[in-house]
Coordinates of C-alpha atoms and ligand atoms in Angstrom, one line a residue:
X1 CA 19.5 201.5 92.1
X2 CA 22.4 199.8 93.7
X3 CA 21.8 196.2 94.6
X4 CA 24.2 196.3 97.5
X5 CA 21.8 198.8 99.2
X6 CA 18.6 197.1 98.4
X7 CA 16.6 194.5 100.3
X8 CA 16.4 191.6 97.8
X9 CA 16.7 188.5 99.8
X10 CA 17.1 185.6 97.3
X11 CA 16.8 181.9 98.2
X12 CA 18.5 179.0 96.5
X13 CA 16.0 176.5 97.8
X14 CA 12.3 176.3 96.9
X15 CA 10.3 177.2 100.0
X16 CA 8.6 174.1 101.4
X17 CA 5.0 175.5 101.3
X18 CA 5.2 176.9 97.8
X19 CA 3.5 174.5 95.4
X20 CA 3.3 176.6 92.3
X21 CA 5.8 178.5 90.2
X22 CA 4.7 182.0 90.8
X23 CA 4.7 181.5 94.6
X24 CA 8.1 179.8 94.5
X25 CA 9.7 182.3 92.2
X26 CA 8.3 185.5 93.8
X27 CA 9.6 184.3 97.2
X28 CA 12.9 182.9 95.9
X29 CA 13.7 186.1 93.9
X30 CA 13.0 188.3 96.9
X31 CA 9.8 190.0 95.6
X32 CA 7.5 189.0 98.5
X33 CA 7.6 187.5 102.0
X34 CA 4.8 185.8 103.9
X35 CA 3.8 187.4 107.2
X36 CA 1.1 184.9 108.1
X37 CA -1.1 182.5 106.1
X38 CA -2.4 184.4 103.0
X39 CA -0.7 187.6 104.1
X40 CA 2.3 189.0 102.3
X41 CA 4.7 191.9 102.3
X42 CA 5.9 193.3 99.0
X43 CA 9.6 193.9 99.2
X44 CA 11.2 196.7 97.1
X45 CA 11.3 194.9 93.7
X46 CA 7.9 193.4 94.4
X47 CA 6.5 196.8 95.1
X48 CA 7.9 198.1 91.8
X49 CA 6.2 195.4 89.8
X50 CA 2.9 196.0 91.7
X51 CA 3.1 199.7 90.9
X52 CA 3.6 199.0 87.2
X53 CA 0.6 196.8 87.0
X54 CA -1.4 199.4 89.0
X55 CA -0.3 202.0 86.6
X56 CA -1.6 200.1 83.5
X57 CA -4.9 199.6 85.3
X58 CA -5.0 203.3 86.4
X59 CA -4.3 204.6 82.9
X60 CA -7.0 202.4 81.3
X61 CA -9.5 203.4 84.0
X62 CA -8.8 207.1 83.4
X63 CA -9.2 206.6 79.7
X64 CA -12.8 205.6 80.1
X65 CA -13.6 208.5 82.5
X66 CA -13.3 206.7 85.8
X67 CA -11.9 208.8 88.6
X68 CA -9.6 207.4 91.3
X69 CA -10.5 207.8 95.0
X70 CA -9.7 205.9 98.1
X71 CA -12.4 204.7 100.5
X72 CA -11.8 203.5 104.0
X73 CA -10.9 199.9 104.8
X74 CA -12.8 200.0 108.0
X75 CA -16.5 199.8 107.3
X76 CA -19.3 200.2 109.9
X77 CA -21.5 197.1 110.2
X78 CA -24.6 199.3 109.8
X79 CA -23.9 199.7 106.1
X80 CA -23.5 195.9 105.6
X81 CA -26.7 195.4 107.5
X82 CA -28.5 197.8 105.1
X83 CA -27.5 195.7 102.2
X84 CA -28.2 192.5 104.1
X85 CA -24.7 191.2 103.5
X86 CA -23.7 191.4 107.2
X87 CA -25.5 188.1 107.5
X88 CA -25.0 186.6 104.0
X89 CA -21.3 187.3 103.3
X90 CA -20.3 184.6 105.8
X91 CA -17.0 183.9 107.5
X92 CA -14.9 185.5 104.8
X93 CA -15.8 188.9 106.1
X94 CA -13.3 190.0 108.7
X95 CA -15.2 191.6 111.6
X96 CA -13.8 193.6 114.4
X97 CA -15.2 195.6 117.3
X98 CA -13.9 199.1 118.3
X99 CA -13.3 200.2 121.9
X100 CA -17.0 201.1 122.2
X101 CA -18.0 197.6 121.0
X102 CA -19.2 198.9 117.7
X103 CA -18.9 196.4 114.9
X104 CA -16.8 197.0 111.8
X105 CA -15.8 195.0 108.8
X106 CA -12.5 195.1 107.1
X107 CA -13.3 196.0 103.5
X108 CA -13.7 192.8 101.4
X109 CA -15.3 194.9 98.7
X110 CA -16.9 198.4 98.7
X111 CA -20.4 198.3 97.3
X112 CA -21.9 199.4 100.6
X113 CA -19.5 202.2 101.2
X114 CA -19.6 203.6 97.7
X115 CA -23.4 203.4 97.5
X116 CA -23.8 205.3 100.8
X117 CA -21.4 207.9 99.6
X118 CA -23.1 208.4 96.2
X119 CA -26.7 208.4 97.6
X120 CA -25.7 211.3 99.9
X121 CA -23.7 213.3 97.3
X122 CA -25.4 212.7 94.0
X123 CA -29.0 213.9 93.7
X124 CA -29.6 214.7 90.1
X125 CA -29.7 212.9 86.8
X126 CA -27.3 215.6 85.5
X127 CA -24.5 214.0 87.5
X128 CA -25.0 210.5 86.0
X129 CA -23.4 208.3 84.7
X130 CA -20.6 208.4 87.2
X131 CA -17.7 206.1 87.5
X132 CA -15.2 205.9 90.4
X133 CA -12.4 203.5 91.2
X134 CA -9.8 202.8 93.8
X135 CA -6.7 200.6 94.2
X136 CA -6.6 199.3 97.7
X137 CA -6.0 196.3 99.9
X138 CA -8.9 194.1 100.5
X139 CA -9.5 191.6 103.3
X140 CA -11.2 188.2 103.0
X141 CA -10.8 185.5 105.5
X142 CA -10.4 182.8 102.9
X143 CA -11.0 179.2 104.0
X144 CA -8.0 178.0 102.1
X145 CA -5.5 180.8 101.5
X146 CA -2.9 179.3 99.1
X147 CA -0.7 179.6 96.1
X148 CA 1.0 182.7 97.4
X149 CA -0.5 185.8 95.8
X150 CA -3.2 183.9 94.0
X151 CA -5.5 183.5 97.0
X152 CA -4.6 185.7 99.9
X153 CA -6.4 187.0 102.9
X154 CA -5.1 190.5 102.3
X155 CA -4.6 191.4 98.7
X156 CA -4.6 194.4 96.4
X157 CA -7.7 195.0 94.3
X158 CA -8.8 197.6 91.9
X159 CA -12.5 198.1 92.3
X160 CA -14.6 200.4 90.2
X161 CA -18.3 201.3 90.5
X162 CA -20.6 202.8 88.0
X163 CA -23.9 204.7 88.7
X164 CA -26.4 205.1 85.9
X165 CA -29.9 206.3 85.3
X166 CA -31.1 203.3 83.4
X167 CA -30.2 199.8 82.4
X168 CA -29.4 201.0 78.9
X169 CA -26.9 203.4 80.3
X170 CA -25.5 200.6 82.5
X171 CA -25.0 198.5 79.4
X172 CA -22.9 201.3 78.0
X173 CA -20.8 201.6 81.1
X174 CA -20.4 197.9 81.3
X175 CA -19.2 197.7 77.7
X176 CA -16.6 200.4 78.2
X177 CA -15.3 198.7 81.3
X178 CA -15.2 195.4 79.5
X179 CA -13.1 197.0 76.8
X180 CA -10.8 198.6 79.3
X181 CA -10.2 195.2 81.0
X182 CA -9.4 193.7 77.6
X183 CA -6.8 196.5 77.0
X184 CA -5.4 196.1 80.5
X185 CA -4.8 192.3 80.3
X186 CA -3.5 192.7 76.7
X187 CA -1.0 195.4 77.9
X188 CA 0.1 193.1 80.7
X189 CA 0.9 190.5 78.0
X190 CA -1.5 187.9 79.3
X191 CA -3.1 185.1 77.5
X192 CA -6.7 185.4 78.8
X193 CA -10.3 184.9 78.0
X194 CA -13.5 186.7 79.1
X195 CA -16.0 184.2 80.2
X196 CA -19.6 184.2 81.3
X197 CA -19.7 184.0 85.1
X198 CA -21.8 183.6 88.2
X199 CA -22.6 186.7 90.2
X200 CA -22.1 185.0 93.5
X201 CA -22.5 187.2 96.6
X202 CA -23.0 190.4 94.6
X203 CA -26.6 189.9 93.6
X204 CA -26.3 191.0 90.0
X205 CA -27.1 189.4 86.7
X206 CA -25.0 189.9 83.6
X207 CA -21.3 189.2 84.5
X208 CA -18.0 188.2 83.0
X209 CA -14.8 187.0 84.5
X210 CA -11.4 187.6 82.9
X211 CA -9.5 184.4 83.1
X212 CA -5.8 183.9 82.6
X213 CA -5.3 180.5 81.0
X214 CA -3.1 178.4 83.3
X215 CA -2.8 174.9 84.5
X216 CA -2.8 176.1 88.1
X217 CA -6.0 178.0 87.8
X218 CA -8.7 177.1 90.3
X219 CA -11.5 177.7 87.8
X220 CA -12.5 175.6 84.9
X221 CA -13.6 177.3 81.7
X222 CA -15.9 175.5 79.4
X223 CA -15.5 176.8 75.9
X224 CA -16.7 175.8 72.5
X225 CA -14.3 174.2 70.1
X226 CA -15.8 176.1 67.2
X227 CA -17.4 179.4 68.4
X228 CA -16.5 182.3 70.8
X229 CA -18.6 180.8 73.6
X230 CA -16.7 180.6 76.9
X231 CA -18.2 180.3 80.4
X232 CA -17.1 179.5 83.9
X233 CA -18.0 175.8 84.2
X234 CA -20.2 176.8 87.2
X235 CA -22.4 178.7 84.8
X236 CA -22.5 176.8 81.6
X237 CA -26.0 175.5 81.1
X238 CA -26.4 171.9 79.9
X239 CA -28.4 171.9 76.7
X240 CA -28.1 168.2 76.0
X241 CA -31.5 166.7 75.2
X242 CA -32.0 163.3 76.8
X243 CA -34.0 160.6 75.3
X244 CA -36.5 158.7 77.5
X245 CA -35.4 155.1 77.8
X246 CA -37.8 152.6 76.1
X247 CA -36.7 149.6 78.1
X248 CA -39.4 147.5 79.8
X249 CA -39.9 148.4 83.5
X250 CA -38.7 145.9 86.0
X251 CA -39.7 145.6 89.6
X252 CA -37.7 147.5 92.2
X253 CA -35.7 145.2 94.5
X254 CA -33.5 145.8 97.5
X255 CA -30.1 144.1 97.3
X256 CA -27.2 143.8 99.7
X257 CA -24.1 145.8 98.6
X258 CA -21.7 145.0 101.5
X259 CA -18.8 147.5 101.9
X260 CA -19.6 149.4 98.7
X261 CA -19.3 153.1 99.6
X262 CA -18.5 154.8 96.3
X263 CA -20.5 155.2 93.1
X264 CA -18.0 153.3 91.1
X265 CA -17.7 150.5 93.7
X266 CA -21.5 150.0 93.7
X267 CA -21.7 150.1 89.9
X268 CA -19.0 147.5 89.6
X269 CA -20.6 145.3 92.3
X270 CA -24.0 145.5 90.6
X271 CA -22.4 145.0 87.2
X272 CA -23.6 148.1 85.5
X273 CA -22.2 151.4 84.2
X274 CA -21.9 154.6 86.3
X275 CA -24.7 156.2 84.3
X276 CA -27.1 153.4 85.4
X277 CA -26.9 154.4 89.0
X278 CA -28.3 157.5 90.8
X279 CA -26.1 159.8 92.8
X280 CA -27.8 161.3 95.8
X281 CA -26.3 164.1 97.8
X282 CA -27.7 166.0 100.8
X283 CA -27.4 169.8 100.8
X284 CA -28.4 172.4 103.2
X285 CA -29.9 175.2 101.1
X286 CA -30.4 178.1 103.5
X287 CA -32.7 176.4 106.1
X288 CA -33.9 173.5 104.0
X289 CA -32.5 170.0 103.5
X290 CA -32.4 169.1 99.9
X291 CA -31.4 165.8 98.3
X292 CA -30.0 166.4 94.9
X293 CA -30.2 163.4 92.5
X294 CA -28.1 163.1 89.4
X295 CA -27.0 160.4 87.1
X296 CA -24.0 158.5 88.5
X297 CA -21.6 159.8 85.9
X298 CA -22.7 163.5 86.5
X299 CA -21.5 166.0 89.1
X300 CA -23.9 168.2 91.1
X301 CA -23.3 171.9 90.4
X302 CA -23.9 173.7 93.6
X303 CA -24.1 177.1 91.9
X304 CA -27.0 176.0 89.8
X305 CA -28.6 174.6 93.0
X306 CA -28.1 177.9 94.7
X307 CA -29.6 179.8 91.8
X308 CA -32.6 177.4 91.6
X309 CA -33.5 178.3 95.1
X310 CA -32.3 181.9 95.0
X311 CA -30.5 180.9 98.1
X312 CA -27.9 182.8 100.1
X313 CA -26.0 179.8 101.3
X314 CA -25.6 176.3 99.9
X315 CA -23.5 173.7 101.6
X316 CA -23.2 170.0 102.0
X317 CA -25.4 168.7 104.9
X318 CA -23.4 167.3 107.7
X319 CA -23.2 163.5 108.0
X320 CA -24.7 163.8 111.4
X321 CA -27.7 165.7 110.2
X322 CA -28.0 163.3 107.3
X323 CA -28.1 160.3 109.6
X324 CA -30.7 162.0 111.7
X325 CA -33.0 162.7 108.7
X326 CA -32.4 159.5 106.7
X327 CA -31.1 157.0 109.1
X328 CA -27.9 156.4 107.3
X329 CA -24.7 158.2 106.3
X330 CA -23.4 159.3 103.0
X331 CA -22.5 156.0 101.3
X332 CA -26.1 154.6 101.0
X333 CA -28.4 157.6 100.2
X334 CA -31.2 157.5 97.8
X335 CA -34.5 159.2 96.9
X336 CA -36.9 156.3 97.7
X337 CA -39.0 156.8 100.8
X338 CA -37.4 159.9 102.1
X339 CA -39.1 161.7 105.0
X340 CA -41.1 164.8 104.3
X341 CA -38.6 167.3 105.7
X342 CA -36.3 166.3 102.8
X343 CA -37.0 167.9 99.5
X344 CA -35.9 165.9 96.5
X345 CA -34.7 167.7 93.3
X346 CA -33.2 166.0 90.3
X347 CA -31.2 166.8 87.3
X348 CA -33.0 166.7 83.9
X349 CA -31.1 163.6 82.9
X350 CA -32.7 161.6 85.8
X351 CA -36.2 162.1 84.5
X352 CA -35.4 159.9 81.4
X353 CA -34.0 157.0 83.3
X354 CA -35.6 153.6 84.1
X355 CA -34.3 150.6 85.9
X356 CA -31.4 152.3 87.7
X357 CA -29.9 151.7 91.1
X358 CA -29.7 153.9 94.1
X359 CA -28.9 153.8 97.8
X360 CA -31.6 152.3 100.0
X361 CA -31.0 154.7 103.0
X362 CA -29.7 151.7 104.8
X363 CA -26.1 150.9 105.4
X364 CA -24.9 148.2 102.9
X365 CA -28.1 148.1 100.8
X366 CA -29.1 149.5 97.4
X367 CA -32.2 149.4 95.3
X368 CA -32.1 148.1 91.8
X369 CA -34.6 148.6 88.9
X370 CA -35.6 152.0 90.3
X371 CA -37.7 154.2 88.1
X372 CA -38.4 157.9 88.8
X373 CA -42.0 158.9 89.5
X374 CA -43.0 155.3 90.0
X375 CA -40.6 154.6 92.9
X376 CA -39.8 158.1 94.1
X377 CA -41.2 161.6 93.8
X378 CA -39.2 164.7 92.7
X379 CA -40.3 168.2 93.6
X380 CA -38.5 169.6 90.6
X381 CA -36.4 168.5 87.6
X382 CA -33.8 171.2 86.7
X383 CA -30.4 171.6 85.1
X384 CA -28.3 170.8 88.2
X385 CA -25.2 169.2 86.8
X386 CA -21.9 170.5 85.6
X387 CA -21.4 170.6 81.9
X388 CA -18.8 168.0 80.7
X389 CA -16.3 167.9 77.9
X390 CA -18.0 166.7 74.7
X391 CA -21.4 168.1 75.7
X392 CA -22.9 170.4 73.1
X393 CA -21.9 174.1 73.5
X394 CA -24.8 176.1 74.9
X395 CA -24.7 178.5 71.9
X396 CA -25.5 175.6 69.7
X397 CA -22.2 175.7 67.9
X398 CA -19.6 172.9 68.5
X399 CA -18.7 170.9 71.5
X400 CA -17.4 171.8 74.9
X401 CA -13.7 171.6 75.8
X402 CA -12.2 172.5 79.2
X403 CA -9.3 174.7 80.1
X404 CA -8.1 176.0 83.5
X405 CA -8.1 179.7 84.4
X406 CA -7.0 182.1 87.0
X407 CA -9.7 184.8 87.6
X408 CA -7.9 188.1 87.4
X409 CA -10.9 190.3 86.8
X410 CA -14.7 190.4 87.2
X411 CA -17.3 192.8 85.8
X412 CA -20.9 192.7 87.1
X413 CA -24.1 194.4 86.3
X414 CA -25.5 194.9 89.7
X415 CA -28.7 196.6 88.6
X416 CA -30.7 198.0 91.4
X417 CA -29.7 195.4 94.0
X418 CA -27.8 197.7 96.3
X419 CA -29.5 201.0 95.3
X420 CA -32.9 199.6 96.3
X421 CA -31.7 198.1 99.6
X422 CA -29.8 201.2 100.5
X423 CA -32.2 203.7 99.0
X424 CA -29.9 205.4 96.5
X425 CA -32.1 207.5 94.4
X426 CA -31.7 210.6 92.1
X427 CA -34.2 213.0 90.6
X428 CA -34.9 212.5 86.9
X429 CA -35.5 215.3 84.4
X430 CA -39.1 215.4 85.5
X431 CA -38.1 215.9 89.1
X432 CA -39.2 212.4 90.0
X433 CA -37.2 210.2 92.3
X434 CA -35.7 207.1 90.6
X435 CA -33.5 204.3 91.8
X436 CA -29.9 204.3 90.6
X437 CA -28.6 201.4 88.5
X438 CA -25.2 200.2 89.4
X439 CA -22.2 198.1 88.1
X440 CA -19.2 196.8 90.0
X441 CA -15.8 195.9 88.5
X442 CA -12.8 194.2 90.2
X443 CA -9.3 193.4 89.2
X444 CA -7.1 191.3 91.5
X445 CA -3.9 193.4 91.1
X446 CA -1.7 191.3 93.3
X447 CA -3.2 188.1 91.9
X448 CA -2.5 189.4 88.4
X449 CA 1.2 189.7 89.3
X450 CA 1.2 186.0 90.2
X451 CA -0.7 185.2 87.0
X452 CA 1.9 187.0 84.9
X453 CA 4.7 184.9 86.5
X454 CA 2.7 181.8 85.8
X455 CA 2.8 182.7 82.1
X456 CA 6.3 184.2 82.1
X457 CA 9.0 182.0 83.6
X458 CA 11.5 179.4 82.6
X459 CA 13.6 176.9 84.5
X460 CA 16.0 179.7 85.7
X461 CA 13.5 182.2 86.9
X462 CA 11.0 184.9 86.0
X463 CA 10.9 186.3 82.4
X464 CA 8.8 189.5 82.9
X465 CA 7.3 191.3 80.0
X466 CA 9.5 194.5 79.7
X467 CA 6.7 196.9 80.8
X468 CA 6.1 195.0 84.0
X469 CA 9.7 194.1 85.1
X470 CA 10.9 195.8 88.2
X471 CA 13.8 197.3 86.2
X472 CA 14.4 197.6 82.5
X473 CA 18.1 196.8 82.7
X474 CA 20.2 194.8 85.1
X475 CA 23.8 196.0 85.1
X476 CA 26.4 193.6 86.5
X477 CA 30.0 194.3 87.3
X478 CA 31.7 191.0 87.6
X479 CA 34.8 191.8 89.5
X480 CA 34.7 195.0 91.4
X481 CA 38.4 194.5 92.5
X482 CA 39.4 195.2 88.9
X483 CA 39.6 199.0 88.6
X484 CA 38.6 199.3 84.9
X485 CA 35.5 197.1 85.4
X486 CA 34.4 199.1 88.4
X487 CA 34.9 202.4 86.6
X488 CA 33.1 201.4 83.4
X489 CA 30.2 200.0 85.3
X490 CA 29.9 203.1 87.5
X491 CA 30.0 205.3 84.5
X492 CA 27.4 203.2 82.6
X493 CA 25.1 203.2 85.6
X494 CA 25.1 207.0 85.6
X495 CA 24.6 207.3 81.9
X496 CA 21.6 204.9 81.9
X497 CA 20.0 206.7 84.8
X498 CA 20.5 210.1 83.0
X499 CA 18.8 208.6 80.0
X500 CA 15.8 207.8 82.1
X501 CA 16.3 204.0 82.0
X502 CA 15.4 202.0 85.1
X503 CA 18.5 200.2 86.0
X504 CA 19.4 197.8 88.8
X505 CA 23.2 197.8 89.3
X506 CA 24.6 194.7 90.9
X507 CA 27.6 196.2 92.6
X508 CA 27.9 193.5 95.2
X509 CA 31.1 191.8 96.1
X510 CA 29.8 188.4 95.0
X511 CA 31.0 185.7 92.6
X512 CA 30.0 186.0 88.9
X513 CA 28.0 182.8 89.2
X514 CA 25.9 184.1 92.0
X515 CA 25.3 187.4 90.1
X516 CA 24.2 185.6 86.9
X517 CA 21.9 183.2 88.8
X518 CA 20.2 186.0 90.7
X519 CA 19.9 188.0 87.5
X520 CA 18.1 185.1 85.8
X521 CA 15.9 184.6 88.8
X522 CA 14.8 188.3 88.9
X523 CA 13.8 188.3 85.2
X524 CA 14.8 191.8 84.2
X525 CA 14.6 191.8 80.4
X526 CA 18.1 193.1 79.5
X527 CA 21.3 192.4 81.2
X528 CA 24.5 194.3 80.7
X529 CA 27.7 192.7 82.0
X530 CA 30.9 194.5 82.5
X531 CA 33.6 191.9 82.6
X532 CA 37.0 191.0 81.2
X533 CA 36.8 193.3 78.2
X534 CA 36.0 196.4 80.2
X535 CA 39.5 197.7 79.4
X536 CA 38.5 197.9 75.7
X537 CA 35.2 199.5 76.6
X538 CA 33.3 196.3 75.6
X539 CA 30.2 195.2 77.4
X540 CA 28.1 192.1 77.0
X541 CA 24.3 192.5 76.4
X542 CA 22.0 189.5 77.0
X543 CA 18.2 189.2 76.5
X544 CA 16.7 187.4 79.4
X545 CA 13.9 185.7 77.4
X546 CA 15.8 184.5 74.3
X547 CA 19.2 184.2 75.8
X548 CA 20.6 186.2 72.7
X549 CA 23.9 187.8 73.5
X550 CA 26.0 190.4 71.8
X551 CA 29.0 192.5 72.6
X552 CA 28.6 196.3 72.5
X553 CA 31.0 199.2 72.3
X554 CA 30.6 201.6 75.2
X555 CA 29.6 204.3 72.8
X556 CA 26.6 202.5 71.3
X557 CA 25.2 201.0 74.5
X558 CA 22.7 203.8 75.2
X559 CA 21.2 203.9 71.8
X560 CA 21.0 200.1 71.4
X561 CA 19.4 199.7 74.8
X562 CA 16.9 202.5 74.3
X563 CA 15.9 201.1 70.9
X564 CA 15.5 197.6 72.3
X565 CA 13.3 198.9 75.1
X566 CA 11.1 200.9 72.6
X567 CA 10.2 197.8 70.7
Ligands
ATP601 P1 -12.6 184.0 93.7 O1 -13.7 183.3 93.0 O2 -11.3 183.7 93.1 O3 -12.7 183.8 95.2 P2 -14.2 186.3 93.8 O4 -15.2 186.0 92.8 O5 -14.5 186.2 95.2 O6 -12.8 185.5 93.5 P3 -14.4 189.2 93.3 O7 -15.3 189.4 94.4 O8 -15.0 189.1 91.9 O9 -13.6 187.8 93.5 O10 -13.1 190.1 93.4 C1 -12.6 190.8 92.3 C2 -11.2 190.2 91.9 O11 -10.3 190.2 93.1 C3 -11.2 188.8 91.5 O12 -11.5 188.8 90.1 C4 -9.8 188.3 91.8 O13 -8.9 188.7 90.7 C5 -9.4 189.1 93.0 N1 -9.5 188.3 94.2 C6 -10.6 187.8 94.8 N2 -10.3 187.1 95.9 C7 -8.9 187.1 96.0 C8 -8.0 186.6 96.9 N3 -8.4 185.9 98.0 N4 -6.6 186.8 96.7 C9 -6.2 187.5 95.6 N5 -7.1 188.1 94.7 C10 -8.4 187.9 94.9
MG602 MG1 -15.6 186.5 91.1

């Protein structure tokens, strides 16, 4: 395609709102443009990349017998009410009314729609297992859309769904899907890991996330330094065994801690380590108010809290509500003498402590020499903290290390969660009605594009893997006023196209410097430059990633380029 006729608006300056490389480069190189917060248009070269990623995904889906379909984005609220998620999905679900004031959701995911379809259309065990997928825009009103394509409010997702007769059959479908994902992310050239994950809103059990390793990832992966174990930090159980302290018990005392609002401040003021203080945080768990107590050097893991209560929604209690319940704000909270409406739960480490400090539920005061059970009661001790680096790996092998990751894919065993709620049944070989067993599998296609750029760029621009680049070859004519340059470039362009090579031809009347800079920014793997030696039929070839250059005779160009692309 001719660059002079294509919409590729490049920018010299880094856009002010773009914090990370993929966002900066995709905007600067003219791949995407923002329309509103978290909402982007893909411009022509961006669309080409997106299609290539889609194509890899599509091929691997079809290889495992998944069939593509396309469901509607507009979804009647009735379906979401059947599953119960109309109430539990929260503010991320975009809701709209039609002219008859009927409520709809814009598809954030399609479990409800696909389950209603399959329950109506599939009646017999003979039709199972069944796998369908689609590649389609999803809508989620994210609280903090950011990082360009990484967290959008409208984004492209591949979502697949499996319907099985039994849990054993689901295991097989899941394994196939897992392998397909591994192939997809390998083919996309990504450095990734599959990690044990939380099932979040989806209600399932067994689940893995595919994480692209990257400093800008929002997720933290906890992995073993010696085994294959890897989990989202949200999910990694803490298997440390704590020893009960043998120190002699001292009497609890209230002491003034003027102006000390932080854990560290209080610990310093009282002259002890962080681990000798209790951290107390108020949560709203569905309709209850729960105080979660951990050791001062530990962090509360709200996913574990949510799972402990099988809750739909866990959030920090407001400071106002906290004051109403406990008579004081966040800086001075503690578990001693809390009112009945407040349930106290504590991390396992807390049970073993003696003579520690905690807030006195009075501004500017703390208790010291507090001992659990003697000085305060706990409804339940449970694993409620985040795993930390250096903790033993949950599989018993090695120690935990952290890495950051971008979640590009997620596979879940949903089990009967939706099928039961939505009454999706089939007749087994005895003619008896049975509930279907389901799985759900997502890939963030547009997010994956950004994740690729995070791993493939240098100081001059993007360095796409060849199979994902918008074009295979970038052909430049440096001076279109020179007849022989123009002619040779035109001729090469036709030859490359005839050979089935995807070529972008920079035929613009721009300075050579501008063309080179744009070319580096785009990241097309091979560049052919027709310049001064055009008269002799000599063209320069340069590899984008390595910077390796060579001069080629006109006659050998096609074969050299084709061979290079085949590798
Ligand atoms: P996250 O934890 O990042 O919010 P999620 O767990 O809500 O993601 P899923 O429901 O598992 O996401 O969706 C499947 C895939 O869709 C994710 O693995 C991710 O790659 C992609 N995805 C989810 N939310 C977004 C978003 N806001 N923008 C771009 N891609 C997204
Ligand atoms: Mg997820």
